[in-house]
């Protein structure tokens, strides 16, 4: 290695170690900020006070009557009356196909199975530590209209909590296709 090259290499090494050693020996020291804008946010943060807006809040509620993109309105309260009303007013918008039943099967076995069991008999792995649900192939469940089943999944019923957060609306209708196929296959069981 000739002389100027050696000098350059040493300089480069010195620079690198200077950069790497930005912090101090004190482990509690955060070190030096060298891309300041990446550390200190320039825009107002969601929960920071805001001098520009009238209520001084950065995060604003949506305007009344607006819906977030992708959110489907479901104008039914978590009451038995609205469950019955959903049963009268709503019909399954999806056609029952082997694919939709297969998807419903998958969702059922991911979300509902723990309580309702493999074939909907109410014998999932958490039973009897959790109160036993009625059989989904019994005459009562068979007689529930699709809209009411959709309401039960969306709003919950009695001891069963809402599953709106776990199952998106189109998948709820597919689970209903699956339940119907289970009920048909289960024939006249209890
Ligand atoms: C944490 C346990 C649990 C999970 C998970 C659960 N359920 Fe339930 N389910 C119950 C219980 C308990 C009942 C009885 C509720 C009541 O009326 O008190 C019930 C009731 C029902 C009923 C009404 C049956 C009838 O004859 O009245 C349907 C339909 C139903 N569940 C479907 C589902 C579906 C579909 C899923 C999955 C998306 C699901 N459940 C997930 C516990 C659960």
mmCIF file of C-alpha atoms and ligand atoms in Angstrom:
data_model
loop_
_atom_site.group_PDB
_atom_site.id
_atom_site.type_symbol
_atom_site.label_atom_id
_atom_site.label_comp_id
_atom_site.label_asym_id
_atom_site.label_seq_id
_atom_site.Cartn_x
_atom_site.Cartn_y
_atom_site.Cartn_z
ATOM 1 C CA UNK A 1 0.000 0.000 0.000
ATOM 2 C CA UNK A 2 1.498 3.338 -0.958
ATOM 3 C CA UNK A 3 1.670 6.276 1.351
ATOM 4 C CA UNK A 4 -1.369 8.482 0.380
ATOM 5 C CA UNK A 5 -3.626 5.404 0.248
ATOM 6 C CA UNK A 6 -2.583 4.385 3.743
ATOM 7 C CA UNK A 7 -3.350 7.894 4.977
ATOM 8 C CA UNK A 8 -6.797 7.766 3.351
ATOM 9 C CA UNK A 9 -7.559 4.390 4.914
ATOM 10 C CA UNK A 10 -6.579 5.672 8.330
ATOM 11 C CA UNK A 11 -8.756 8.742 7.862
ATOM 12 C CA UNK A 12 -11.692 6.587 6.812
ATOM 13 C CA UNK A 13 -11.196 4.360 9.853
ATOM 14 C CA UNK A 14 -11.010 7.372 12.138
ATOM 15 C CA UNK A 15 -14.270 8.763 10.684
ATOM 16 C CA UNK A 16 -16.037 5.429 11.049
ATOM 17 C CA UNK A 17 -15.025 4.995 14.651
ATOM 18 C CA UNK A 18 -16.010 8.597 15.383
ATOM 19 C CA UNK A 19 -19.483 7.882 13.968
ATOM 20 C CA UNK A 20 -19.880 4.542 15.670
ATOM 21 C CA UNK A 21 -18.801 6.084 18.938
ATOM 22 C CA UNK A 22 -21.444 8.797 18.769
ATOM 23 C CA UNK A 23 -22.730 7.798 22.195
ATOM 24 C CA UNK A 24 -20.716 8.102 25.363
ATOM 25 C CA UNK A 25 -19.543 5.391 27.721
ATOM 26 C CA UNK A 26 -22.499 6.193 29.936
ATOM 27 C CA UNK A 27 -25.093 3.505 28.939
ATOM 28 C CA UNK A 28 -28.047 5.695 29.942
ATOM 29 C CA UNK A 29 -27.066 8.419 27.483
ATOM 30 C CA UNK A 30 -29.213 8.318 24.330
ATOM 31 C CA UNK A 31 -26.313 9.446 22.148
ATOM 32 C CA UNK A 32 -26.369 12.157 19.537
ATOM 33 C CA UNK A 33 -29.319 12.788 17.177
ATOM 34 C CA UNK A 34 -28.136 13.263 13.649
ATOM 35 C CA UNK A 35 -31.400 12.906 11.674
ATOM 36 C CA UNK A 36 -33.451 15.124 13.915
ATOM 37 C CA UNK A 37 -36.667 15.164 11.829
ATOM 38 C CA UNK A 38 -36.911 11.418 12.029
ATOM 39 C CA UNK A 39 -36.870 11.557 15.813
ATOM 40 C CA UNK A 40 -38.936 14.675 16.479
ATOM 41 C CA UNK A 41 -42.186 14.499 14.519
ATOM 42 C CA UNK A 42 -42.828 17.612 12.435
ATOM 43 C CA UNK A 43 -46.649 17.215 12.109
ATOM 44 C CA UNK A 44 -48.921 17.273 15.169
ATOM 45 C CA UNK A 45 -49.233 13.806 16.705
ATOM 46 C CA UNK A 46 -52.702 12.273 17.072
ATOM 47 C CA UNK A 47 -52.893 12.906 20.795
ATOM 48 C CA UNK A 48 -50.879 16.127 21.022
ATOM 49 C CA UNK A 49 -52.596 19.467 21.744
ATOM 50 C CA UNK A 50 -53.356 21.462 18.629
ATOM 51 C CA UNK A 51 -53.375 25.266 18.606
ATOM 52 C CA UNK A 52 -54.919 25.415 15.104
ATOM 53 C CA UNK A 53 -58.175 23.540 15.732
ATOM 54 C CA UNK A 54 -61.059 25.003 17.707
ATOM 55 C CA UNK A 55 -61.181 22.292 20.373
ATOM 56 C CA UNK A 56 -57.363 22.115 20.510
ATOM 57 C CA UNK A 57 -57.386 18.388 19.726
ATOM 58 C CA UNK A 58 -55.414 16.943 16.811
ATOM 59 C CA UNK A 59 -57.443 13.761 16.499
ATOM 60 C CA UNK A 60 -60.898 14.841 15.320
ATOM 61 C CA UNK A 61 -64.036 12.661 15.492
ATOM 62 C CA UNK A 62 -65.566 11.813 12.102
ATOM 63 C CA UNK A 63 -68.297 14.221 10.941
ATOM 64 C CA UNK A 64 -71.771 13.056 12.052
ATOM 65 C CA UNK A 65 -73.391 10.672 9.591
ATOM 66 C CA UNK A 66 -70.133 9.604 7.945
ATOM 67 C CA UNK A 67 -68.862 6.044 7.740
ATOM 68 C CA UNK A 68 -65.274 4.869 7.610
ATOM 69 C CA UNK A 69 -64.293 3.255 4.303
ATOM 70 C CA UNK A 70 -65.130 -0.428 4.260
ATOM 71 C CA UNK A 71 -67.489 -0.210 7.250
ATOM 72 C CA UNK A 72 -70.946 -1.612 6.558
ATOM 73 C CA UNK A 73 -73.691 -0.026 8.660
ATOM 74 C CA UNK A 74 -75.591 -2.458 10.867
ATOM 75 C CA UNK A 75 -78.502 -0.600 12.363
ATOM 76 C CA UNK A 76 -79.547 -3.206 14.932
ATOM 77 C CA UNK A 77 -79.018 -2.920 18.672
ATOM 78 C CA UNK A 78 -77.951 -5.811 20.888
ATOM 79 C CA UNK A 79 -81.522 -6.547 21.987
ATOM 80 C CA UNK A 80 -83.764 -9.595 21.440
ATOM 81 C CA UNK A 81 -86.256 -7.336 19.603
ATOM 82 C CA UNK A 82 -83.608 -6.177 17.129
ATOM 83 C CA UNK A 83 -82.409 -9.774 16.700
ATOM 84 C CA UNK A 84 -85.930 -10.691 15.592
ATOM 85 C CA UNK A 85 -86.139 -7.583 13.374
ATOM 86 C CA UNK A 86 -82.802 -8.526 11.708
ATOM 87 C CA UNK A 87 -84.300 -11.973 11.134
ATOM 88 C CA UNK A 88 -87.268 -10.415 9.339
ATOM 89 C CA UNK A 89 -85.384 -7.786 7.356
ATOM 90 C CA UNK A 90 -82.034 -9.296 6.349
ATOM 91 C CA UNK A 91 -81.319 -12.051 3.874
ATOM 92 C CA UNK A 92 -78.000 -13.681 3.072
ATOM 93 C CA UNK A 93 -76.501 -11.615 0.220
ATOM 94 C CA UNK A 94 -74.099 -14.417 -0.761
ATOM 95 C CA UNK A 95 -74.973 -17.541 -2.697
ATOM 96 C CA UNK A 96 -74.178 -20.812 -1.011
ATOM 97 C CA UNK A 97 -71.380 -22.500 -2.977
ATOM 98 C CA UNK A 98 -68.899 -25.217 -2.005
ATOM 99 C CA UNK A 99 -66.276 -22.424 -1.739
ATOM 100 C CA UNK A 100 -68.372 -20.255 0.587
ATOM 101 C CA UNK A 101 -69.215 -23.277 2.754
ATOM 102 C CA UNK A 102 -65.519 -24.230 2.880
ATOM 103 C CA UNK A 103 -64.598 -20.710 3.953
ATOM 104 C CA UNK A 104 -67.423 -20.726 6.546
ATOM 105 C CA UNK A 105 -66.123 -24.083 7.804
ATOM 106 C CA UNK A 106 -62.662 -22.561 8.239
ATOM 107 C CA UNK A 107 -63.992 -19.513 10.113
ATOM 108 C CA UNK A 108 -66.234 -21.728 12.279
ATOM 109 C CA UNK A 109 -63.334 -23.974 13.223
ATOM 110 C CA UNK A 110 -61.132 -20.964 13.962
ATOM 111 C CA UNK A 111 -63.567 -18.846 15.976
ATOM 112 C CA UNK A 112 -66.706 -20.745 17.011
ATOM 113 C CA UNK A 113 -65.346 -24.261 17.507
ATOM 114 C CA UNK A 114 -63.884 -23.614 20.988
ATOM 115 C CA UNK A 115 -67.393 -23.360 22.409
ATOM 116 C CA UNK A 116 -69.703 -24.893 19.826
ATOM 117 C CA UNK A 117 -67.577 -27.962 19.051
ATOM 118 C CA UNK A 118 -66.627 -29.682 15.825
ATOM 119 C CA UNK A 119 -70.187 -30.381 14.661
ATOM 120 C CA UNK A 120 -71.925 -27.561 16.532
ATOM 121 C CA UNK A 121 -73.188 -29.837 19.327
ATOM 122 C CA UNK A 122 -71.990 -27.461 22.065
ATOM 123 C CA UNK A 123 -69.070 -29.661 23.102
ATOM 124 C CA UNK A 124 -66.042 -27.493 22.278
ATOM 125 C CA UNK A 125 -62.801 -27.787 24.291
ATOM 126 C CA UNK A 126 -63.701 -24.962 26.713
ATOM 127 C CA UNK A 127 -66.943 -26.699 27.734
ATOM 128 C CA UNK A 128 -67.854 -27.222 30.597
ATOM 129 C CA UNK A 129 -65.518 -24.556 31.997
ATOM 130 C CA UNK A 130 -67.647 -22.158 29.913
ATOM 131 C CA UNK A 131 -71.448 -22.680 30.028
ATOM 132 C CA UNK A 132 -72.554 -25.121 27.354
ATOM 133 C CA UNK A 133 -74.180 -23.470 24.319
ATOM 134 C CA UNK A 134 -77.261 -25.048 22.724
ATOM 135 C CA UNK A 135 -76.705 -27.357 19.763
ATOM 136 C CA UNK A 136 -76.516 -25.502 16.463
ATOM 137 C CA UNK A 137 -78.147 -28.455 14.703
ATOM 138 C CA UNK A 138 -81.158 -28.535 17.056
ATOM 139 C CA UNK A 139 -84.626 -27.573 15.839
ATOM 140 C CA UNK A 140 -84.381 -24.157 17.511
ATOM 141 C CA UNK A 141 -81.194 -23.117 15.670
ATOM 142 C CA UNK A 142 -82.523 -24.597 12.426
ATOM 143 C CA UNK A 143 -85.597 -22.411 12.729
ATOM 144 C CA UNK A 144 -83.621 -19.158 13.188
ATOM 145 C CA UNK A 145 -83.651 -17.082 9.994
ATOM 146 C CA UNK A 146 -80.297 -16.129 8.416
ATOM 147 C CA UNK A 147 -80.668 -12.468 9.452
ATOM 148 C CA UNK A 148 -81.088 -13.472 13.084
ATOM 149 C CA UNK A 149 -78.025 -15.727 12.943
ATOM 150 C CA UNK A 150 -76.132 -12.769 11.494
ATOM 151 C CA UNK A 151 -77.381 -10.636 14.387
ATOM 152 C CA UNK A 152 -76.293 -13.251 16.962
ATOM 153 C CA UNK A 153 -72.767 -13.393 15.497
ATOM 154 C CA UNK A 154 -72.553 -9.598 15.192
ATOM 155 C CA UNK A 155 -74.097 -8.509 18.499
ATOM 156 C CA UNK A 156 -73.844 -11.664 20.598
ATOM 157 C CA UNK A 157 -76.700 -13.267 22.509
ATOM 158 C CA UNK A 158 -76.988 -13.892 26.234
ATOM 159 C CA UNK A 159 -73.694 -15.435 27.342
ATOM 160 C CA UNK A 160 -72.221 -15.438 23.840
ATOM 161 C CA UNK A 161 -70.192 -12.279 23.203
ATOM 162 C CA UNK A 162 -70.234 -10.324 19.951
ATOM 163 C CA UNK A 163 -67.930 -11.708 17.270
ATOM 164 C CA UNK A 164 -68.022 -8.609 15.074
ATOM 165 C CA UNK A 165 -64.346 -7.904 15.741
ATOM 166 C CA UNK A 166 -63.193 -11.439 14.876
ATOM 167 C CA UNK A 167 -65.344 -12.212 11.836
ATOM 168 C CA UNK A 168 -65.860 -9.721 9.011
ATOM 169 C CA UNK A 169 -69.426 -9.333 7.677
ATOM 170 C CA UNK A 170 -69.053 -11.386 4.465
ATOM 171 C CA UNK A 171 -67.473 -14.222 6.456
ATOM 172 C CA UNK A 172 -70.407 -14.124 8.911
ATOM 173 C CA UNK A 173 -72.729 -14.896 6.005
ATOM 174 C CA UNK A 174 -70.388 -17.726 4.925
ATOM 175 C CA UNK A 175 -70.415 -19.190 8.450
ATOM 176 C CA UNK A 176 -74.204 -19.176 8.146
ATOM 177 C CA UNK A 177 -73.905 -21.157 4.868
ATOM 178 C CA UNK A 178 -71.687 -23.594 6.748
ATOM 179 C CA UNK A 179 -74.160 -23.869 9.653
ATOM 180 C CA UNK A 180 -76.965 -24.608 7.192
ATOM 181 C CA UNK A 181 -74.911 -27.363 5.581
ATOM 182 C CA UNK A 182 -74.109 -28.733 9.038
ATOM 183 C CA UNK A 183 -77.800 -28.677 9.897
ATOM 184 C CA UNK A 184 -78.746 -30.405 6.646
ATOM 185 C CA UNK A 185 -76.030 -33.029 7.113
ATOM 186 C CA UNK A 186 -76.941 -33.530 10.745
ATOM 187 C CA UNK A 187 -80.492 -34.447 9.713
ATOM 188 C CA UNK A 188 -82.959 -34.511 12.588
ATOM 189 C CA UNK A 189 -80.391 -34.707 15.408
ATOM 190 C CA UNK A 190 -81.319 -33.035 18.752
HETATM 191 C C1 LIG B 1 -67.159 -18.160 24.039
HETATM 192 C C2 LIG B 1 -67.974 -19.230 23.568
HETATM 193 C C3 LIG B 1 -68.690 -19.026 22.253
HETATM 194 C C4 LIG B 1 -68.133 -18.732 21.037
HETATM 195 C C5 LIG B 1 -66.665 -18.529 20.694
HETATM 196 C C6 LIG B 1 -69.233 -18.672 20.109
HETATM 197 N N1 LIG B 1 -70.402 -18.921 20.734
HETATM 198 FE FE1 LIG B 1 -72.233 -19.029 19.885
HETATM 199 N N2 LIG B 1 -73.080 -19.308 21.692
HETATM 200 C C7 LIG B 1 -72.404 -19.458 22.878
HETATM 201 C C8 LIG B 1 -73.352 -19.574 23.968
HETATM 202 C C9 LIG B 1 -73.007 -19.772 25.443
HETATM 203 C C10 LIG B 1 -74.627 -19.484 23.389
HETATM 204 C C11 LIG B 1 -75.966 -19.464 24.121
HETATM 205 C C12 LIG B 1 -76.233 -17.988 24.345
HETATM 206 C C13 LIG B 1 -77.457 -17.665 25.154
HETATM 207 O O1 LIG B 1 -78.548 -17.600 24.556
HETATM 208 O O2 LIG B 1 -77.302 -17.440 26.360
HETATM 209 C C14 LIG B 1 -74.419 -19.321 21.962
HETATM 210 C C15 LIG B 1 -75.434 -19.211 21.041
HETATM 211 C C16 LIG B 1 -75.261 -19.221 19.663
HETATM 212 C C17 LIG B 1 -76.323 -19.277 18.696
HETATM 213 C C18 LIG B 1 -77.825 -19.339 19.011
HETATM 214 C C19 LIG B 1 -78.252 -20.776 19.096
HETATM 215 C C20 LIG B 1 -79.692 -20.905 19.529
HETATM 216 O O3 LIG B 1 -80.280 -21.971 19.267
HETATM 217 O O4 LIG B 1 -80.228 -19.965 20.141
HETATM 218 C C21 LIG B 1 -75.747 -19.266 17.458
HETATM 219 C C22 LIG B 1 -76.450 -19.320 16.121
HETATM 220 C C23 LIG B 1 -74.333 -19.185 17.671
HETATM 221 N N3 LIG B 1 -74.048 -19.181 19.026
HETATM 222 C C24 LIG B 1 -73.393 -19.152 16.664
HETATM 223 C C25 LIG B 1 -72.047 -18.907 16.867
HETATM 224 C C26 LIG B 1 -71.106 -18.716 15.802
HETATM 225 C C27 LIG B 1 -71.426 -18.787 14.318
HETATM 226 C C28 LIG B 1 -69.911 -18.472 16.384
HETATM 227 C C29 LIG B 1 -68.599 -18.123 15.716
HETATM 228 C C30 LIG B 1 -68.616 -16.968 14.863
HETATM 229 C C31 LIG B 1 -70.086 -18.556 17.817
HETATM 230 N N4 LIG B 1 -71.394 -18.813 18.071
HETATM 231 C C32 LIG B 1 -69.072 -18.395 18.756
HETATM 232 C C33 LIG B 1 -71.026 -19.470 23.035
HETATM 233 C C34 LIG B 1 -70.118 -19.147 22.051
#
